[in-house]
Coordinates of N, CA and C in Angstrom, one line a residue:
M1 N 46.6 145.0 52.1 CA 46.7 146.2 51.3 C 47.3 147.3 52.0
I2 N 46.9 147.5 53.3 CA 47.4 148.6 54.1 C 48.3 148.0 55.2
S3 N 49.6 148.3 55.3 CA 50.4 147.7 56.3 C 50.7 148.6 57.5
D4 N 50.4 149.9 57.3 CA 50.7 150.8 58.4 C 49.5 151.6 58.9
R5 N 48.4 150.8 59.1 CA 47.2 151.5 59.5 C 47.3 152.1 60.9
Q6 N 46.5 153.1 61.1 CA 46.6 153.8 62.4 C 45.9 153.0 63.5
L7 N 46.6 152.8 64.6 CA 46.0 152.2 65.7 C 45.2 153.2 66.6
P8 N 44.3 152.7 67.4 CA 43.5 153.6 68.3 C 44.4 154.2 69.4
A9 N 44.1 155.5 69.8 CA 44.8 156.1 70.9 C 44.3 155.5 72.2
A10 N 44.8 156.0 73.3 CA 44.5 155.5 74.6 C 43.0 155.7 74.9
D11 N 42.4 156.8 74.4 CA 41.0 157.0 74.7 C 40.0 156.2 73.8
R12 N 40.6 155.5 72.8 CA 39.8 154.6 71.9 C 38.7 155.4 71.2
R13 N 39.0 156.6 70.9 CA 38.0 157.4 70.1 C 38.0 156.9 68.6
V14 N 36.9 156.7 68.0 CA 36.8 156.2 66.6 C 35.6 157.0 66.0
Q15 N 35.7 156.9 64.6 CA 34.6 157.5 63.8 C 33.9 156.3 63.1
L16 N 32.5 156.3 63.1 CA 31.8 155.3 62.4 C 31.3 155.7 61.0
M17 N 31.7 154.9 60.0 CA 31.2 155.0 58.7 C 30.1 154.0 58.5
A18 N 28.9 154.4 58.6 CA 27.8 153.4 58.7 C 27.4 152.7 57.3
T19 N 27.8 153.3 56.2 CA 27.5 152.8 54.9 C 26.1 153.0 54.4
C20 N 25.9 153.0 53.1 CA 24.6 153.2 52.5 C 23.6 152.1 52.9
L21 N 24.2 150.9 53.0 CA 23.3 149.7 53.3 C 22.7 149.8 54.7
C22 N 23.5 150.3 55.7 CA 23.0 150.5 57.0 C 21.9 151.6 57.0
D23 N 22.2 152.6 56.2 CA 21.2 153.8 56.1 C 19.9 153.3 55.5
A24 N 20.0 152.5 54.5 CA 18.8 152.2 53.7 C 18.1 150.9 54.2
F25 N 18.9 149.9 54.6 CA 18.3 148.6 54.9 C 18.6 148.0 56.2
Y26 N 19.8 148.2 56.7 CA 20.4 147.5 57.9 C 20.7 148.4 59.0
D27 N 19.7 149.2 59.5 CA 20.0 150.1 60.6 C 20.4 149.4 61.8
D28 N 19.9 148.2 62.1 CA 20.2 147.4 63.3 C 21.7 147.0 63.3
V29 N 22.3 146.9 62.1 CA 23.7 146.6 62.0 C 24.6 147.8 62.5
A30 N 24.1 149.0 62.2 CA 24.8 150.2 62.7 C 24.7 150.3 64.2
R31 N 23.4 150.0 64.7 CA 23.2 150.0 66.2 C 24.1 149.0 66.8
A32 N 24.1 147.8 66.3 CA 25.0 146.7 66.9 C 26.4 147.1 66.9
T33 N 26.9 147.7 65.8 CA 28.3 148.1 65.7 C 28.6 149.1 66.8
V34 N 27.8 150.1 67.0 CA 28.0 151.0 68.1 C 28.0 150.4 69.4
E35 N 27.1 149.4 69.7 CA 27.1 148.8 71.0 C 28.3 147.9 71.2
V36 N 28.8 147.2 70.1 CA 30.0 146.4 70.2 C 31.2 147.3 70.5
L37 N 31.3 148.4 69.8 CA 32.5 149.3 70.0 C 32.4 149.9 71.4
E38 N 31.2 150.3 71.9 CA 31.1 150.9 73.2 C 31.4 149.8 74.3
H39 N 31.1 148.6 74.0 CA 31.4 147.5 75.0 C 32.9 147.4 75.1
L40 N 33.6 147.7 74.1 CA 35.1 147.6 74.1 C 35.7 148.9 74.6
G41 N 34.9 149.8 75.1 CA 35.5 151.1 75.6 C 35.7 152.1 74.6
C42 N 35.2 152.0 73.4 CA 35.5 153.0 72.4 C 34.5 154.2 72.5
I43 N 34.9 155.3 72.2 CA 34.0 156.5 72.1 C 33.7 156.7 70.6
V44 N 32.5 156.5 70.2 CA 32.1 156.5 68.8 C 31.5 157.8 68.4
E45 N 32.2 158.4 67.4 CA 31.7 159.6 66.8 C 31.0 159.3 65.4
F46 N 30.0 160.0 65.1 CA 29.3 159.8 63.8 C 29.2 161.1 63.0
P47 N 30.1 161.3 62.1 CA 30.0 162.5 61.2 C 28.7 162.5 60.4
E48 N 27.9 163.5 60.7 CA 26.5 163.5 60.2 C 26.5 163.7 58.6
A49 N 27.5 164.3 58.1 CA 27.5 164.6 56.6 C 27.9 163.4 55.7
Q50 N 28.2 162.3 56.3 CA 28.6 161.1 55.5 C 27.5 160.6 54.6
T51 N 28.0 160.2 53.4 CA 27.1 159.6 52.4 C 27.5 158.3 52.0
C52 N 28.2 158.2 50.8 CA 28.6 156.9 50.2 C 30.1 156.9 50.2
C53 N 30.7 155.7 50.1 CA 32.1 155.5 50.0 C 32.6 155.8 48.5
G54 N 31.7 155.7 47.6 CA 32.1 156.0 46.2 C 32.2 154.7 45.4
Q55 N 31.9 153.5 46.0 CA 32.2 152.3 45.3 C 31.3 152.0 44.1
P56 N 30.0 152.3 44.1 CA 29.2 152.0 42.9 C 29.8 152.6 41.6
A57 N 30.1 153.9 41.7 CA 30.7 154.5 40.5 C 32.1 154.0 40.1
F58 N 32.9 153.7 41.2 CA 34.2 153.1 41.0 C 34.1 151.8 40.2
N59 N 33.2 150.9 40.7 CA 33.1 149.6 40.1 C 32.5 149.7 38.7
G60 N 31.7 150.8 38.4 CA 31.1 151.0 37.1 C 32.0 151.6 36.1
G61 N 33.2 152.0 36.6 CA 34.2 152.6 35.7 C 34.1 154.1 35.6
D62 N 33.2 154.7 36.3 CA 33.1 156.2 36.2 C 33.9 156.8 37.4
W63 N 35.2 156.7 37.2 CA 36.1 157.2 38.3 C 36.0 158.7 38.6
K64 N 35.6 159.4 37.6 CA 35.5 160.9 37.8 C 34.3 161.1 38.8
A65 N 33.2 160.4 38.6 CA 32.1 160.6 39.6 C 32.5 160.0 40.9
S66 N 33.2 158.9 40.9 CA 33.6 158.3 42.2 C 34.5 159.2 43.0
R67 N 35.4 159.8 42.3 CA 36.3 160.7 43.0 C 35.6 161.9 43.7
K68 N 34.5 162.3 43.0 CA 33.7 163.4 43.6 C 33.1 163.0 45.0
V69 N 32.6 161.7 45.0 CA 32.1 161.2 46.3 C 33.2 161.0 47.3
V70 N 34.3 160.4 46.9 CA 35.4 160.2 47.8 C 35.9 161.5 48.4
R71 N 36.0 162.5 47.6 CA 36.4 163.8 48.1 C 35.5 164.3 49.2
H72 N 34.2 164.1 49.1 CA 33.2 164.5 50.1 C 33.5 163.6 51.4
T73 N 33.8 162.3 51.2 CA 34.1 161.5 52.3 C 35.3 161.9 53.1
V74 N 36.4 162.3 52.3 CA 37.6 162.7 52.9 C 37.3 164.0 53.7
K75 N 36.5 164.9 53.2 CA 36.2 166.2 53.8 C 35.4 165.9 55.1
T76 N 34.5 164.9 55.0 CA 33.6 164.6 56.2 C 34.4 163.9 57.3
F77 N 35.2 162.9 57.0 CA 35.9 162.2 58.0 C 37.3 162.8 58.3
T78 N 37.2 164.0 58.9 CA 38.5 164.7 59.2 C 39.0 164.2 60.6
G79 N 40.2 164.6 60.9 CA 40.8 164.2 62.2 C 41.8 163.1 62.0
D80 N 42.2 162.5 63.1 CA 43.3 161.5 63.1 C 42.9 160.2 63.8
V81 N 41.6 160.0 64.0 CA 41.2 158.7 64.7 C 40.8 157.7 63.7
P82 N 40.8 156.4 64.1 CA 40.5 155.3 63.2 C 39.0 155.5 62.8
V83 N 38.8 155.1 61.5 CA 37.4 155.1 60.9 C 37.0 153.6 60.8
I84 N 35.9 153.3 61.5 CA 35.5 151.9 61.5 C 34.2 151.7 60.6
V85 N 34.3 150.6 59.8 CA 33.3 150.4 58.8 C 32.7 148.9 59.0
P86 N 31.4 148.8 59.2 CA 30.9 147.4 59.4 C 30.6 146.8 58.0
S87 N 31.5 146.8 57.1 CA 31.4 146.3 55.8 C 32.8 146.1 55.2
G88 N 33.1 144.8 54.8 CA 34.4 144.6 54.2 C 34.5 145.3 52.9
S89 N 33.4 145.4 52.2 CA 33.3 145.9 50.8 C 33.6 147.4 50.9
C90 N 32.9 148.2 51.7 CA 33.1 149.6 51.7 C 34.4 150.0 52.3
A91 N 34.9 149.2 53.3 CA 36.2 149.5 53.9 C 37.3 149.3 52.8
A92 N 37.2 148.2 52.0 CA 38.1 148.0 51.0 C 38.1 149.1 49.9
M93 N 36.9 149.7 49.7 CA 36.9 150.8 48.8 C 37.7 152.0 49.3
V94 N 37.6 152.3 50.6 CA 38.3 153.4 51.2 C 39.8 153.2 51.2
F95 N 40.2 151.9 51.6 CA 41.7 151.7 51.8 C 42.4 151.1 50.6
H96 N 41.6 150.7 49.6 CA 42.2 150.2 48.4 C 41.8 150.9 47.1
G97 N 40.4 150.9 46.9 CA 39.9 151.5 45.6 C 40.2 152.9 45.5
A98 N 39.9 153.7 46.5 CA 40.1 155.2 46.5 C 41.5 155.5 46.2
P99 N 42.5 155.0 46.9 CA 43.9 155.3 46.5 C 44.3 155.0 45.0
L100 N 43.7 154.0 44.5 CA 44.0 153.6 43.1 C 43.5 154.7 42.1
E101 N 42.3 155.2 42.4 CA 41.7 156.2 41.5 C 42.2 157.6 41.7
F102 N 43.0 157.8 42.8 CA 43.6 159.1 43.0 C 45.1 159.2 42.8
E103 N 45.6 158.1 42.1 CA 47.1 158.0 42.0 C 47.7 159.3 41.3
K104 N 47.0 159.9 40.4 CA 47.5 161.0 39.6 C 46.8 162.4 40.0
E105 N 46.1 162.3 41.1 CA 45.4 163.5 41.6 C 46.2 164.3 42.6
D106 N 46.1 165.6 42.7 CA 46.8 166.4 43.6 C 46.5 166.1 45.1
D107 N 45.2 165.7 45.3 CA 44.8 165.4 46.7 C 45.0 164.0 47.1
A108 N 45.8 163.2 46.4 CA 46.1 161.8 46.7 C 46.5 161.7 48.2
P109 N 47.4 162.5 48.7 CA 47.9 162.3 50.1 C 46.7 162.3 51.1
A110 N 45.7 163.1 50.9 CA 44.6 163.2 51.8 C 43.8 161.9 51.7
V111 N 43.7 161.3 50.5 CA 43.0 160.1 50.3 C 43.8 158.9 51.0
D112 N 45.1 158.9 50.8 CA 45.9 157.9 51.4 C 45.9 158.0 52.9
A113 N 45.8 159.2 53.5 CA 45.7 159.3 54.9 C 44.4 158.7 55.5
L114 N 43.3 159.0 54.8 CA 42.0 158.3 55.2 C 42.1 156.8 55.1
A115 N 42.8 156.3 54.0 CA 42.9 154.9 53.8 C 43.6 154.3 55.0
R116 N 44.7 154.9 55.5 CA 45.5 154.3 56.6 C 44.7 154.4 57.9
R117 N 43.6 155.2 58.0 CA 42.9 155.3 59.2 C 41.7 154.3 59.2
T118 N 41.4 153.7 58.1 CA 40.1 153.0 57.9 C 40.3 151.5 58.1
W119 N 39.4 150.9 59.0 CA 39.4 149.5 59.3 C 38.0 148.9 59.1
E120 N 37.9 147.7 58.6 CA 36.7 146.9 58.8 C 36.5 146.5 60.2
L121 N 35.3 146.4 60.7 CA 35.0 146.2 62.1 C 35.7 145.0 62.8
A122 N 35.6 143.8 62.2 CA 36.2 142.6 62.9 C 37.7 142.7 62.8
D123 N 38.3 143.2 61.7 CA 39.7 143.4 61.6 C 40.2 144.4 62.7
F124 N 39.4 145.5 63.0 CA 39.8 146.4 64.0 C 39.8 145.8 65.4
I125 N 38.7 145.1 65.7 CA 38.6 144.5 67.0 C 39.8 143.6 67.3
V126 N 40.1 142.7 66.4 CA 41.1 141.7 66.6 C 42.5 142.2 66.4
N127 N 42.7 142.8 65.3 CA 44.1 143.3 64.9 C 44.4 144.7 65.3
G128 N 43.4 145.5 65.5 CA 43.6 146.9 66.0 C 43.6 147.0 67.5
L129 N 42.6 146.4 68.1 CA 42.5 146.5 69.6 C 43.1 145.3 70.3
G130 N 43.4 144.2 69.6 CA 44.0 143.1 70.2 C 43.0 142.2 71.0
V131 N 41.8 142.3 70.7 CA 40.7 141.5 71.4 C 40.6 140.2 70.6
K132 N 40.9 139.1 71.3 CA 40.9 137.8 70.6 C 39.7 136.9 70.9
T133 N 38.9 137.2 72.0 CA 37.8 136.4 72.3 C 36.6 137.3 72.7
W134 N 35.4 136.7 72.6 CA 34.2 137.5 72.9 C 33.4 136.8 74.0
P135 N 32.9 137.6 75.0 CA 32.1 137.0 76.1 C 30.7 136.8 75.7
G136 N 29.9 136.3 76.7 CA 28.5 136.1 76.4 C 28.1 134.7 76.0
K137 N 26.9 134.6 75.5 CA 26.4 133.3 75.0 C 25.4 133.5 73.9
F138 N 25.5 132.6 72.9 CA 24.6 132.7 71.7 C 24.5 131.2 71.2
D139 N 23.4 130.6 71.4 CA 23.2 129.2 71.0 C 22.8 129.1 69.5
A140 N 23.8 128.8 68.6 CA 23.4 128.7 67.2 C 24.6 128.0 66.4
K141 N 24.1 127.3 65.3 CA 25.1 126.9 64.4 C 25.2 127.9 63.3
I142 N 26.4 128.4 62.9 CA 26.5 129.5 62.0 C 27.3 129.0 60.8
A143 N 26.9 129.4 59.6 CA 27.7 129.3 58.4 C 28.2 130.7 58.1
F144 N 29.5 130.9 58.0 CA 30.1 132.2 57.8 C 30.6 132.3 56.4
H145 N 30.0 133.4 55.7 CA 30.4 133.7 54.3 C 31.6 134.6 54.3
R146 N 32.6 134.2 53.6 CA 33.8 135.1 53.4 C 33.6 135.9 52.2
S147 N 33.3 137.2 52.3 CA 33.0 138.0 51.2 C 34.3 138.3 50.4
C148 N 34.2 138.5 49.1 CA 35.4 138.7 48.3 C 36.2 140.0 48.7
H149 N 35.5 141.1 49.0 CA 36.2 142.3 49.4 C 36.9 142.2 50.7
S150 N 36.6 141.3 51.5 CA 37.3 141.2 52.8 C 38.6 140.4 52.7
R151 N 38.9 139.9 51.5 CA 40.1 139.0 51.4 C 41.4 139.8 51.4
G152 N 41.3 141.1 51.3 CA 42.6 141.9 51.4 C 42.9 142.4 52.8
S153 N 42.1 141.9 53.8 CA 42.4 142.3 55.1 C 42.2 141.0 56.0
G154 N 42.4 141.2 57.3 CA 42.2 140.1 58.2 C 40.8 139.9 58.7
T155 N 39.8 140.4 57.9 CA 38.4 140.4 58.3 C 37.8 139.0 58.6
S156 N 37.9 138.1 57.6 CA 37.2 136.9 57.8 C 37.8 136.1 59.0
E157 N 39.1 136.0 59.0 CA 39.7 135.2 60.1 C 39.4 135.8 61.4
A158 N 39.4 137.2 61.5 CA 39.0 137.8 62.8 C 37.6 137.6 63.2
A159 N 36.7 137.7 62.2 CA 35.3 137.5 62.6 C 35.0 136.0 63.0
I160 N 35.6 135.1 62.3 CA 35.4 133.7 62.7 C 36.0 133.4 64.0
S161 N 37.2 133.9 64.3 CA 37.8 133.6 65.6 C 36.9 134.2 66.8
L162 N 36.4 135.4 66.6 CA 35.5 136.0 67.6 C 34.2 135.1 67.7
L163 N 33.6 134.7 66.6 CA 32.4 133.9 66.7 C 32.6 132.6 67.4
E164 N 33.7 131.9 67.0 CA 34.0 130.6 67.6 C 34.3 130.7 69.1
S165 N 34.7 131.9 69.6 CA 35.0 132.0 71.0 C 33.8 132.2 71.9
I166 N 32.6 132.5 71.2 CA 31.4 132.7 72.0 C 30.8 131.4 72.5
D167 N 30.4 131.3 73.7 CA 29.8 130.1 74.3 C 28.5 129.8 73.6
G168 N 28.4 128.6 73.0 CA 27.2 128.2 72.4 C 27.2 128.3 70.9
V169 N 28.2 129.0 70.3 CA 28.3 129.2 68.8 C 29.2 128.1 68.2
T170 N 28.6 127.5 67.2 CA 29.4 126.5 66.3 C 29.5 127.1 64.9
V171 N 30.7 127.3 64.4 CA 30.9 127.8 63.1 C 31.1 126.6 62.2
A172 N 30.1 126.3 61.3 CA 30.1 125.1 60.5 C 30.8 125.3 59.2
P173 N 31.9 124.6 58.8 CA 32.5 124.8 57.5 C 31.6 124.2 56.4
F174 N 31.6 124.8 55.2 CA 30.7 124.3 54.1 C 31.5 124.3 52.9
G175 N 31.0 123.6 51.9 CA 31.8 123.4 50.6 C 31.9 124.7 49.8
E176 N 33.0 124.8 49.1 CA 33.3 125.9 48.2 C 33.2 127.2 48.9
A177 N 33.8 127.3 50.1 CA 33.6 128.5 51.0 C 34.2 129.7 50.3
E178 N 35.2 129.6 49.4 CA 35.9 130.7 48.8 C 35.1 131.2 47.6
Q179 N 34.1 130.5 47.2 CA 33.3 130.9 46.0 C 32.5 132.2 46.3
C180 N 32.5 133.1 45.3 CA 31.8 134.4 45.4 C 30.3 134.0 45.5
C181 N 29.5 134.9 46.1 CA 28.1 134.7 46.2 C 27.4 135.2 45.0
G182 N 28.1 135.9 44.1 CA 27.5 136.3 42.8 C 26.9 137.7 42.8
F183 N 27.0 138.4 44.0 CA 26.4 139.8 44.0 C 27.3 140.7 43.2
G184 N 28.4 141.2 43.8 CA 29.3 142.0 43.0 C 28.8 143.4 42.7
G185 N 27.8 143.9 43.4 CA 27.3 145.2 43.1 C 26.6 145.3 41.7
T186 N 27.2 146.1 40.8 CA 26.7 146.2 39.5 C 26.8 145.0 38.7
F187 N 27.6 144.0 39.1 CA 27.7 142.7 38.4 C 26.4 142.0 38.4
S188 N 25.7 142.1 39.5 CA 24.4 141.4 39.7 C 23.3 142.1 38.8
V189 N 23.5 143.3 38.4 CA 22.6 144.0 37.5 C 23.0 143.8 36.0
S190 N 24.3 143.7 35.7 CA 24.7 143.5 34.4 C 24.6 142.1 33.9
F191 N 24.8 141.2 34.9 CA 24.7 139.7 34.6 C 23.8 139.0 35.6
P192 N 22.5 139.3 35.5 CA 21.6 138.8 36.6 C 21.5 137.3 36.6
H193 N 21.6 136.6 35.5 CA 21.4 135.2 35.5 C 22.6 134.5 36.0
I194 N 23.8 135.0 35.6 CA 25.1 134.4 36.2 C 25.1 134.6 37.7
S195 N 24.7 135.9 38.1 CA 24.8 136.2 39.5 C 23.8 135.3 40.3
A196 N 22.6 135.1 39.8 CA 21.7 134.3 40.5 C 22.2 132.8 40.6
N197 N 22.7 132.3 39.5 CA 23.2 130.9 39.6 C 24.4 130.8 40.6
M198 N 25.3 131.8 40.6 CA 26.4 131.7 41.6 C 25.8 131.8 43.0
G199 N 24.8 132.6 43.2 CA 24.3 132.7 44.6 C 23.5 131.4 45.0
T200 N 22.9 130.8 44.0 CA 22.2 129.5 44.3 C 23.2 128.4 44.6
L201 N 24.3 128.4 43.9 CA 25.3 127.4 44.2 C 25.9 127.6 45.7
K202 N 26.1 128.9 46.0 CA 26.5 129.2 47.4 C 25.5 128.7 48.4
L203 N 24.2 129.0 48.1 CA 23.2 128.6 49.1 C 23.1 127.1 49.2
D204 N 23.3 126.4 48.1 CA 23.2 124.9 48.2 C 24.3 124.4 49.1
N205 N 25.5 125.0 49.1 CA 26.6 124.5 50.0 C 26.3 124.9 51.4
V206 N 25.7 126.1 51.6 CA 25.4 126.6 52.9 C 24.3 125.7 53.6
R207 N 23.3 125.5 52.8 CA 22.1 124.7 53.3 C 22.5 123.2 53.7
A208 N 23.6 122.7 53.0 CA 24.0 121.4 53.3 C 24.5 121.1 54.7
V209 N 24.9 122.2 55.4 CA 25.3 122.0 56.8 C 24.2 122.5 57.8
E210 N 23.1 122.8 57.3 CA 21.9 123.1 58.1 C 22.2 124.2 59.2
P211 N 22.6 125.4 58.8 CA 22.9 126.4 59.8 C 21.6 127.1 60.3
D212 N 21.7 127.6 61.6 CA 20.6 128.4 62.1 C 20.7 129.8 61.4
Y213 N 21.9 130.3 61.1 CA 22.1 131.6 60.6 C 23.2 131.6 59.5
L214 N 23.0 132.3 58.4 CA 24.1 132.6 57.5 C 24.7 134.0 57.9
V215 N 25.9 134.1 58.2 CA 26.6 135.3 58.8 C 27.7 135.7 57.9
S216 N 27.9 137.1 57.9 CA 29.0 137.6 57.1 C 29.3 139.0 57.6
A217 N 30.4 139.5 57.1 CA 30.9 140.9 57.4 C 30.4 141.9 56.4
D218 N 29.6 141.3 55.4 CA 29.1 142.2 54.3 C 27.6 142.1 54.1
M219 N 26.9 143.1 54.3 CA 25.5 143.2 54.2 C 25.0 142.9 52.8
S220 N 25.8 143.4 51.8 CA 25.4 143.2 50.4 C 25.3 141.8 50.0
C221 N 26.3 141.0 50.5 CA 26.2 139.5 50.2 C 25.0 138.9 50.9
L222 N 24.8 139.3 52.1 CA 23.6 138.7 52.9 C 22.3 139.1 52.2
M223 N 22.2 140.3 51.7 CA 21.0 140.8 51.0 C 20.8 140.0 49.8
H224 N 21.8 139.7 49.0 CA 21.7 138.9 47.8 C 21.3 137.5 48.1
M225 N 22.0 136.8 49.0 CA 21.7 135.4 49.2 C 20.4 135.3 50.0
G226 N 20.1 136.2 50.9 CA 18.8 136.2 51.6 C 17.6 136.4 50.6
G227 N 17.8 137.2 49.6 CA 16.8 137.5 48.6 C 16.5 136.3 47.7
L228 N 17.6 135.6 47.3 CA 17.5 134.4 46.5 C 16.8 133.3 47.3
A229 N 17.2 133.1 48.6 CA 16.6 132.1 49.4 C 15.1 132.3 49.5
E230 N 14.7 133.6 49.8 CA 13.3 133.9 49.9 C 12.5 133.7 48.6
K231 N 13.1 134.1 47.5 CA 12.5 133.9 46.2 C 12.3 132.4 45.9
A232 N 13.2 131.6 46.4 CA 13.1 130.2 46.1 C 12.1 129.5 47.0
G233 N 11.5 130.2 48.0 CA 10.5 129.7 48.9 C 11.1 128.9 50.1
A234 N 12.4 129.2 50.3 CA 13.1 128.5 51.4 C 14.0 129.6 52.1
P235 N 13.3 130.5 52.9 CA 14.0 131.6 53.5 C 15.1 131.1 54.5
L236 N 16.2 131.9 54.5 CA 17.4 131.5 55.4 C 17.6 132.7 56.2
K237 N 17.8 132.5 57.5 CA 18.1 133.6 58.5 C 19.5 134.1 58.2
T238 N 19.6 135.4 58.0 CA 20.9 136.0 57.8 C 21.2 137.1 58.9
R239 N 22.4 137.2 59.3 CA 22.8 138.2 60.4 C 24.2 138.7 60.0
H240 N 24.4 140.0 60.3 CA 25.8 140.5 60.3 C 26.5 140.0 61.5
F241 N 27.8 139.8 61.5 CA 28.5 139.2 62.7 C 28.4 140.2 63.9
A242 N 28.3 141.5 63.6 CA 28.2 142.5 64.7 C 26.9 142.2 65.5
Q243 N 25.8 141.8 64.8 CA 24.6 141.5 65.5 C 24.8 140.3 66.4
I244 N 25.5 139.3 66.0 CA 25.8 138.1 66.8 C 26.6 138.6 68.1
L245 N 27.6 139.4 67.9 CA 28.4 139.8 69.0 C 27.6 140.6 70.0
R246 N 26.8 141.5 69.5 CA 25.9 142.3 70.4 C 24.9 141.4 71.1
D247 N 24.3 140.5 70.4 CA 23.3 139.7 71.0 C 23.9 138.7 72.0
A248 N 25.1 138.3 71.8 CA 25.8 137.4 72.8 C 26.0 138.1 74.1
L249 N 26.1 139.4 74.1 CA 26.2 140.1 75.4 C 24.9 140.2 76.1
N250 N 23.8 140.1 75.4 CA 22.5 140.2 76.0 C 21.6 139.0 75.5
P251 N 21.9 137.8 75.9 CA 21.2 136.6 75.3 C 19.7 136.6 75.7
A252 N 19.3 137.3 76.8 CA 17.9 137.2 77.2 C 17.0 138.1 76.3
T253 N 17.7 139.1 75.6 CA 16.9 140.0 74.7 C 17.1 139.7 73.3
A254 N 18.0 138.8 72.9 CA 18.4 138.6 71.5 C 17.1 138.1 70.7
G255 N 16.9 138.6 69.5 CA 15.8 138.3 68.7 C 16.1 137.1 67.8

């Protein structure tokens, strides 16, 4: 989607967009993201006024409301350093969805500028920083879910390559890997039965390879599938890939 994204400067200063899901449910993913970036020598800034990327209203068709949120995001993430997002979904909203809804707006250039600075975390590590392998050790068989919103960037390929490079990690392929998990934000609310059936099909394929963890670059997908698995009475351990990278660096303290 974005072919001329901004690369980090020599000081590797970045801004972290933690997302609503980190704020409300997955604070450890935000911590893991900071630890991973700092391990790579990045200086992480956290703009305190950040809220939402604007995706819920965008997906619901209320682009006027979404533009209001996006304008706040643009105002909050000032400067010229890369903006790193531990979510393929929210990153895609910033570098793809937002430019679409601002095509006829006077402040479109500012939105486009933020889009070119925005990276999903795995994509940034591999394709922005040029880091191809990850040190440490983490003994686990992992099933990696390719989220729909990460298909417009190098996210999934980058995350899988980093995970496969960790000593002790096996990434197990499973059936219908390109199938959506059925979450889709408001889709799961508007069509709950279809959403649940899609998620159950995904879980059946994941469970067939008996993974220790279901891993993804998107917390929303993990929340959806983890919830379905728990409701079915067969809980499945889920982790964001940043947590695996962080814990591989500290195997003695990994939970």
